[in-house]
CSV table of C-alpha atoms in Angstrom, one decimal:
chain,number,residue,atom,x,y,z
A,1,MET,CA,-15.9,-59.0,64.7
A,2,ARG,CA,-12.3,-58.8,63.4
A,3,TYR,CA,-13.0,-55.4,61.9
A,4,TYR,CA,-14.1,-54.0,65.3
A,5,ALA,CA,-11.1,-55.5,67.0
A,6,ARG,CA,-8.7,-53.8,64.5
A,7,LYS,CA,-10.4,-50.5,65.0
A,8,ILE,CA,-10.2,-50.7,68.8
A,9,ALA,CA,-6.6,-51.8,68.6
A,10,PHE,CA,-5.8,-48.9,66.4
A,11,TYR,CA,-7.3,-46.4,68.7
A,12,LEU,CA,-5.6,-47.9,71.7
A,13,VAL,CA,-2.2,-47.5,70.0
A,14,ALA,CA,-3.2,-43.9,69.1
A,15,LEU,CA,-4.1,-43.3,72.7
A,16,TRP,CA,-0.7,-44.6,73.8
A,17,ALA,CA,1.1,-42.4,71.3
A,18,ALA,CA,-0.9,-39.3,72.4
A,19,VAL,CA,-0.2,-40.1,76.1
A,20,THR,CA,3.5,-40.4,75.3
A,21,LEU,CA,3.5,-37.0,73.4
A,22,ASN,CA,1.6,-35.6,76.3
A,23,PHE,CA,4.4,-36.5,78.6
A,24,VAL,CA,7.2,-35.3,76.3
A,25,ILE,CA,6.0,-32.0,75.0
A,26,PRO,CA,5.6,-30.1,78.3
A,27,ARG,CA,9.2,-31.1,79.3
A,28,LEU,CA,10.6,-29.6,76.1
A,29,MET,CA,9.4,-26.2,77.3
A,30,PRO,CA,11.8,-23.9,79.1
A,31,GLY,CA,11.5,-23.6,82.9
A,32,ASN,CA,10.5,-26.0,85.6
A,33,PRO,CA,7.4,-26.3,87.8
A,34,VAL,CA,9.5,-26.8,90.9
A,35,ASP,CA,11.2,-23.4,90.2
A,36,VAL,CA,7.8,-21.8,90.0
A,37,LEU,CA,6.8,-23.1,93.5
A,38,ILE,CA,10.1,-22.2,95.0
A,39,ALA,CA,9.8,-18.6,93.6
A,40,ARG,CA,6.3,-18.3,95.2
A,41,LEU,CA,7.7,-19.6,98.5
A,42,GLN,CA,10.5,-17.0,98.4
A,43,GLN,CA,8.1,-14.2,97.7
A,44,ARG,CA,6.3,-15.1,100.9
A,45,GLY,CA,9.6,-14.9,102.8
A,46,GLY,CA,10.0,-18.7,103.2
A,47,SER,CA,13.4,-20.3,103.3
A,48,VAL,CA,14.5,-22.6,100.5
A,49,ASP,CA,17.0,-25.4,101.2
A,50,PRO,CA,17.8,-28.6,99.3
A,51,ALA,CA,15.3,-30.6,101.4
A,52,VAL,CA,12.4,-28.3,100.3
A,53,ARG,CA,13.3,-28.5,96.7
A,54,ARG,CA,13.6,-32.3,97.0
A,55,SER,CA,10.1,-32.4,98.6
A,56,TYR,CA,8.6,-30.4,95.7
A,57,GLU,CA,10.3,-32.7,93.2
A,58,LEU,CA,8.9,-35.8,94.8
A,59,LEU,CA,5.5,-34.2,95.0
A,60,LEU,CA,5.4,-33.1,91.4
A,61,GLY,CA,7.2,-36.2,90.0
A,62,THR,CA,9.9,-34.3,88.2
A,63,GLY,CA,13.6,-33.7,88.4
A,64,GLY,CA,15.7,-35.1,91.2
A,65,ASP,CA,17.8,-38.2,90.6
A,66,ARG,CA,15.0,-40.0,88.7
A,67,SER,CA,15.6,-40.4,84.9
A,68,VAL,CA,13.2,-39.3,82.2
A,69,PHE,CA,12.2,-42.9,81.7
A,70,GLY,CA,11.6,-43.3,85.4
A,71,GLU,CA,9.3,-40.3,85.3
A,72,TYR,CA,7.6,-41.7,82.2
A,73,PHE,CA,6.8,-45.0,83.8
A,74,ALA,CA,5.7,-43.4,87.0
A,75,TYR,CA,3.5,-41.1,84.9
A,76,LEU,CA,1.9,-44.2,83.2
A,77,GLY,CA,1.4,-45.8,86.6
A,78,ASN,CA,-0.3,-42.8,88.0
A,79,LEU,CA,-2.6,-42.6,85.0
A,80,ALA,CA,-3.6,-46.2,85.5
A,81,ARG,CA,-4.6,-45.3,89.1
A,82,GLY,CA,-6.5,-42.2,88.0
A,83,ASP,CA,-3.9,-39.9,89.7
A,84,LEU,CA,-3.2,-36.9,87.4
A,85,GLY,CA,-0.9,-35.2,89.9
A,86,VAL,CA,-0.9,-31.9,91.8
A,87,SER,CA,-1.4,-28.6,90.0
A,88,VAL,CA,1.3,-25.9,90.4
A,89,SER,CA,-0.9,-23.0,89.2
A,90,ALA,CA,-3.6,-24.0,91.8
A,91,PHE,CA,-1.2,-25.5,94.4
A,92,PRO,CA,-1.9,-27.7,96.3
A,93,ALA,CA,-5.2,-28.7,94.5
A,94,PRO,CA,-5.1,-32.0,92.6
A,95,VAL,CA,-5.3,-31.7,88.8
A,96,SER,CA,-8.5,-33.8,88.7
A,97,GLU,CA,-10.3,-31.2,90.9
A,98,VAL,CA,-9.0,-28.2,88.9
A,99,ILE,CA,-10.1,-29.8,85.6
A,100,THR,CA,-13.5,-30.9,86.9
A,101,ALA,CA,-14.2,-27.4,88.2
A,102,SER,CA,-13.5,-25.8,84.8
A,103,LEU,CA,-14.6,-28.6,82.4
A,104,TRP,CA,-18.3,-28.3,83.1
A,105,TRP,CA,-18.3,-24.6,82.2
A,106,THR,CA,-16.7,-25.4,78.8
A,107,ILE,CA,-18.9,-28.4,78.1
A,108,VAL,CA,-22.1,-26.5,78.8
A,109,LEU,CA,-21.0,-23.3,76.9
A,110,VAL,CA,-19.3,-24.9,73.8
A,111,GLY,CA,-21.5,-28.0,73.8
A,112,ILE,CA,-24.8,-26.2,73.7
A,113,ALA,CA,-23.4,-23.6,71.2
A,114,THR,CA,-22.1,-26.4,68.9
A,115,LEU,CA,-25.5,-28.2,69.1
A,116,VAL,CA,-27.4,-25.0,68.3
A,117,SER,CA,-25.2,-24.1,65.4
A,118,PHE,CA,-25.4,-27.6,64.0
A,119,VAL,CA,-29.2,-27.8,64.2
A,120,LEU,CA,-29.6,-24.3,62.9
A,121,GLY,CA,-27.1,-24.7,60.1
A,122,VAL,CA,-28.4,-28.1,58.9
A,123,ALA,CA,-32.0,-26.8,58.9
A,124,LEU,CA,-31.2,-23.7,57.0
A,125,GLY,CA,-28.9,-25.6,54.6
A,126,ALA,CA,-31.7,-28.1,53.8
A,127,VAL,CA,-34.1,-25.3,53.0
A,128,VAL,CA,-31.6,-23.3,51.0
A,129,GLY,CA,-30.5,-26.4,49.1
A,130,TRP,CA,-34.1,-27.4,48.3
A,131,ARG,CA,-34.8,-23.9,47.0
A,132,ARG,CA,-31.5,-23.5,45.1
A,133,GLY,CA,-31.3,-20.7,42.6
A,134,THR,CA,-33.7,-18.5,44.6
A,135,TRP,CA,-32.9,-15.4,46.7
A,136,LEU,CA,-32.0,-17.7,49.6
A,137,ASP,CA,-28.9,-18.8,47.8
A,138,ALA,CA,-27.7,-15.2,47.9
A,139,LEU,CA,-27.5,-15.4,51.7
A,140,VAL,CA,-25.0,-18.3,51.7
A,141,PRO,CA,-21.9,-16.1,51.0
A,142,SER,CA,-22.6,-13.9,54.0
A,143,THR,CA,-22.7,-16.9,56.3
A,144,THR,CA,-19.4,-18.3,54.9
A,145,VAL,CA,-17.8,-14.9,55.5
A,146,LEU,CA,-18.9,-15.0,59.1
A,147,ALA,CA,-17.4,-18.5,59.3
A,148,ALA,CA,-14.0,-17.1,58.1
A,149,VAL,CA,-14.0,-14.3,60.7
A,150,PRO,CA,-11.6,-15.1,63.6
A,151,TYR,CA,-13.2,-15.9,66.9
A,152,PHE,CA,-11.4,-13.1,68.8
A,153,TRP,CA,-12.3,-10.4,66.3
A,154,LEU,CA,-16.0,-11.4,66.3
A,155,ALA,CA,-16.0,-11.7,70.1
A,156,LEU,CA,-14.5,-8.2,70.5
A,157,LEU,CA,-17.0,-6.8,68.0
A,158,LEU,CA,-20.0,-8.3,69.9
A,159,VAL,CA,-18.6,-7.1,73.2
A,160,ALA,CA,-18.2,-3.5,71.9
A,161,LEU,CA,-21.7,-3.5,70.4
A,162,LEU,CA,-23.9,-5.6,72.7
A,163,SER,CA,-22.1,-5.1,76.0
A,164,SER,CA,-20.3,-1.7,76.0
A,165,ALA,CA,-22.7,0.2,73.7
A,166,LEU,CA,-26.1,-1.3,74.4
A,167,GLY,CA,-25.5,-2.8,77.8
A,168,TRP,CA,-27.5,-5.9,77.0
A,169,PHE,CA,-25.0,-8.4,78.3
A,170,PRO,CA,-22.2,-8.4,80.9
A,171,LEU,CA,-18.6,-7.8,79.8
A,172,LEU,CA,-16.8,-10.5,81.7
A,173,GLY,CA,-17.1,-13.6,83.8
A,174,GLY,CA,-19.2,-16.6,84.0
A,175,TYR,CA,-21.6,-15.5,86.7
A,176,ASP,CA,-22.3,-12.6,89.1
A,177,VAL,CA,-19.4,-12.6,91.6
A,178,VAL,CA,-21.7,-11.8,94.5
A,179,LEU,CA,-23.4,-15.2,94.1
A,180,SER,CA,-22.1,-18.5,95.4
A,181,PRO,CA,-22.0,-21.3,92.8
A,182,GLY,CA,-24.8,-23.8,93.3
A,183,TRP,CA,-27.8,-25.6,91.8
A,184,ASN,CA,-30.3,-22.8,92.4
A,185,ALA,CA,-32.3,-20.7,90.1
A,186,GLU,CA,-30.5,-17.4,90.8
A,187,PHE,CA,-27.1,-18.8,90.1
A,188,ILE,CA,-28.2,-20.8,87.0
A,189,GLY,CA,-29.9,-17.7,85.6
A,190,SER,CA,-26.8,-15.6,86.1
A,191,ALA,CA,-24.6,-18.3,84.4
A,192,VAL,CA,-27.0,-18.4,81.4
A,193,TYR,CA,-27.0,-14.6,81.2
A,194,HIS,CA,-23.2,-14.4,81.3
A,195,GLY,CA,-22.8,-17.3,78.9
A,196,THR,CA,-25.2,-16.0,76.2
A,197,LEU,CA,-22.8,-13.7,74.5
A,198,PRO,CA,-19.9,-16.2,74.3
A,199,ALA,CA,-22.3,-18.8,73.0
A,200,LEU,CA,-23.6,-16.3,70.4
A,201,THR,CA,-20.1,-15.7,69.2
A,202,ILE,CA,-19.5,-19.5,68.7
A,203,VAL,CA,-22.9,-20.0,66.9
A,204,ILE,CA,-22.4,-17.1,64.5
A,205,SER,CA,-18.9,-18.2,63.7
A,206,SER,CA,-19.7,-21.9,63.1
A,207,VAL,CA,-23.3,-21.9,61.7
A,208,GLY,CA,-22.1,-21.0,58.1
A,209,GLY,CA,-20.0,-24.1,57.8
A,210,TRP,CA,-22.9,-26.4,58.6
A,211,LEU,CA,-25.2,-24.5,56.3
A,212,LEU,CA,-22.9,-24.6,53.3
A,213,GLY,CA,-22.1,-28.3,53.8
A,214,MET,CA,-25.8,-29.2,54.1
A,215,ARG,CA,-26.8,-27.0,51.2
A,216,ASN,CA,-24.3,-28.7,48.8
A,217,MET,CA,-25.3,-32.2,49.9
A,218,MET,CA,-29.0,-31.3,49.4
A,219,VAL,CA,-28.2,-30.1,45.8
A,220,SER,CA,-26.5,-33.4,45.2
A,221,ALA,CA,-29.2,-35.6,46.8
A,222,MET,CA,-31.9,-33.9,44.8
A,223,SER,CA,-30.5,-35.3,41.5
A,224,GLU,CA,-30.6,-38.9,42.9
A,225,ASP,CA,-33.1,-41.4,41.5
A,226,TYR,CA,-34.9,-41.9,44.8
A,227,VAL,CA,-35.8,-38.2,45.0
A,228,LEU,CA,-36.9,-38.1,41.4
A,229,THR,CA,-39.1,-41.2,42.0
A,230,ALA,CA,-40.7,-39.7,45.1
A,231,ARG,CA,-41.5,-36.6,43.1
A,232,ALA,CA,-42.9,-38.6,40.3
A,233,LYS,CA,-45.3,-40.3,42.8
A,234,GLY,CA,-46.8,-37.0,43.6
A,235,LEU,CA,-45.6,-36.8,47.2
A,236,ARG,CA,-45.8,-33.5,49.0
A,237,ASP,CA,-42.7,-31.3,48.6
A,238,SER,CA,-42.2,-31.1,52.3
A,239,ARG,CA,-42.2,-34.9,52.7
A,240,VAL,CA,-39.8,-35.3,49.8
A,241,MET,CA,-37.4,-32.7,51.2
A,242,ILE,CA,-37.4,-34.1,54.8
A,243,ARG,CA,-37.9,-37.9,54.3
A,244,TYR,CA,-35.9,-38.4,51.2
A,245,ALA,CA,-33.4,-35.6,50.3
A,246,ALA,CA,-32.5,-34.2,53.8
A,247,ARG,CA,-32.5,-37.6,55.5
A,248,ASN,CA,-29.7,-38.8,53.2
A,249,ALA,CA,-27.9,-35.5,52.8
A,250,VAL,CA,-27.5,-35.0,56.5
A,251,LEU,CA,-25.3,-38.2,57.0
A,252,PRO,CA,-21.9,-36.4,56.3
A,253,SER,CA,-23.0,-33.6,58.6
A,254,VAL,CA,-23.8,-36.1,61.4
A,255,ALA,CA,-20.4,-37.6,61.1
A,256,GLY,CA,-18.8,-34.1,61.2
A,257,PHE,CA,-20.9,-33.2,64.2
A,258,ALA,CA,-19.8,-36.3,66.1
A,259,ILE,CA,-16.2,-35.4,65.5
A,260,SER,CA,-16.8,-31.7,66.5
A,261,LEU,CA,-18.2,-33.0,69.8
A,262,GLY,CA,-14.8,-34.4,70.6
A,263,PHE,CA,-13.3,-30.9,70.3
A,264,VAL,CA,-16.0,-29.4,72.6
A,265,VAL,CA,-13.7,-30.3,75.5
A,266,ALA,CA,-10.9,-28.3,74.0
A,267,GLY,CA,-13.3,-25.3,74.1
A,268,SER,CA,-12.8,-22.0,72.3
A,269,ILE,CA,-9.7,-20.8,74.2
A,270,VAL,CA,-9.6,-17.4,72.6
A,271,THR,CA,-13.3,-16.8,73.1
A,272,GLU,CA,-13.0,-17.8,76.8
A,273,GLN,CA,-10.1,-15.4,77.2
A,274,VAL,CA,-12.0,-12.5,75.6
A,275,PHE,CA,-14.9,-12.9,78.0
A,276,SER,CA,-12.8,-14.1,81.0
A,277,TYR,CA,-15.0,-17.2,81.0
A,278,PRO,CA,-14.1,-19.8,83.7
A,279,GLY,CA,-13.6,-22.6,81.2
A,280,ILE,CA,-10.9,-25.1,80.5
A,281,GLY,CA,-9.2,-22.8,78.0
A,282,GLY,CA,-8.2,-20.3,80.7
A,283,ARG,CA,-6.9,-23.1,82.8
A,284,LEU,CA,-4.8,-24.4,79.9
A,285,LEU,CA,-3.2,-20.9,79.4
A,286,GLN,CA,-2.6,-20.6,83.1
A,287,ALA,CA,-0.9,-24.0,83.1
A,288,VAL,CA,1.4,-23.0,80.2
A,289,GLN,CA,2.4,-19.7,81.9
A,290,ASN,CA,3.3,-21.5,85.2
A,291,ASN,CA,5.0,-24.5,83.6
A,292,ASP,CA,2.3,-26.6,85.2
A,293,TYR,CA,3.2,-30.0,83.6
A,294,ALA,CA,0.6,-32.0,85.5
A,295,LEU,CA,-2.3,-29.6,84.6
A,296,MET,CA,-1.2,-29.4,81.0
A,297,GLN,CA,-1.0,-33.2,80.7
A,298,GLY,CA,-4.4,-33.6,82.4
A,299,ILE,CA,-6.1,-31.2,80.1
A,300,PHE,CA,-4.5,-32.6,77.0
A,301,LEU,CA,-5.4,-36.1,78.1
A,302,VAL,CA,-9.0,-35.2,78.5
A,303,ILE,CA,-9.0,-33.6,75.1
A,304,THR,CA,-7.3,-36.6,73.5
A,305,ILE,CA,-9.8,-39.1,75.0
A,306,ALA,CA,-12.7,-36.9,73.8
A,307,VAL,CA,-11.4,-36.6,70.3
A,308,LEU,CA,-10.4,-40.3,69.9
A,309,GLY,CA,-13.7,-41.4,71.4
A,310,ALA,CA,-15.6,-39.2,69.0
A,311,ASN,CA,-13.6,-40.6,66.0
A,312,LEU,CA,-14.2,-44.1,67.2
A,313,ALA,CA,-17.9,-43.5,67.5
A,314,VAL,CA,-18.0,-42.1,64.0
A,315,ASP,CA,-16.1,-45.1,62.6
A,316,LEU,CA,-18.5,-47.5,64.2
A,317,LEU,CA,-21.5,-45.4,63.1
A,318,HIS,CA,-20.3,-45.6,59.5
A,319,THR,CA,-20.3,-49.4,59.6
A,320,LEU,CA,-23.9,-49.3,60.8
A,321,ILE,CA,-25.0,-46.8,58.1
A,322,ASP,CA,-23.0,-48.4,55.3
A,323,PRO,CA,-21.9,-52.1,56.0
A,324,ARG,CA,-19.8,-52.0,52.9
A,325,THR,CA,-17.1,-50.1,54.8
A,326,ARG,CA,-16.3,-53.3,56.8
A,327,ALA,CA,-15.1,-55.0,53.7
A,328,THR,CA,-12.7,-52.2,52.9
A,329,GLY,CA,-11.8,-51.2,56.5
């Protein structure tokens, strides 16, 4: 019980440190979100006086006669109430609504692509590792080369080949603009059609890492005594591979997959930009361009919670798989 208490306390401290950095870093950037709103107001012909500026400062919780520490404690109090503030880039929409509208697109796209690449990479890695030294091993370098290719370059290549040249997939967007978002077959089909090419980019880029890791663990597991004993008993090769070798070799990959799920929320920002996909990555870039402190902080907070939660789950999973880690943890 003490071990779990220490782990939870550690992650709570890490969360506080991340929240503090989340507050500080945007304020080190040049510019001010209040100036952005005032510039927009002036472009529309509106008048700007000190009272208007003061109203914006109170609304956004920045500037004015409040000190930095006052802003910090107000920020913590708002987080405790679940209030993430008002977005400048999507003014006057609350940050929570902006994040929710974009988050599901990234979770579905990157989450499903990560799951597919993990399952495909682990399955292929198990087969390649079991048949090491055969022609299948010659395919491993090609997958690792694809894993080293930058997302944006591979995305542009697939767009040029499969969209521009062959016309199999749309160039941009997350769905057909003539449709209204909703839970109906036509819209879901359009979203799947538009998301196939971005998902394919992520799968091709990441499957090689899972394949190589699983292949190496399979080679190591095949020299263990329990695998040699299973073979000596005359068990079928398929059973030895799946029940004995792959079952133990997959444990590090499962831990890595749990951690990668935490980064699903961060999304593939570059990939989303190439395809103009309405995910959280585009919102983050928009927030940076508009000095939207509240939206940046909200997105970073969601990413931080997802990553810390995934790491905590991995730590607790390790204690269940190998209880000896409790003695050393």
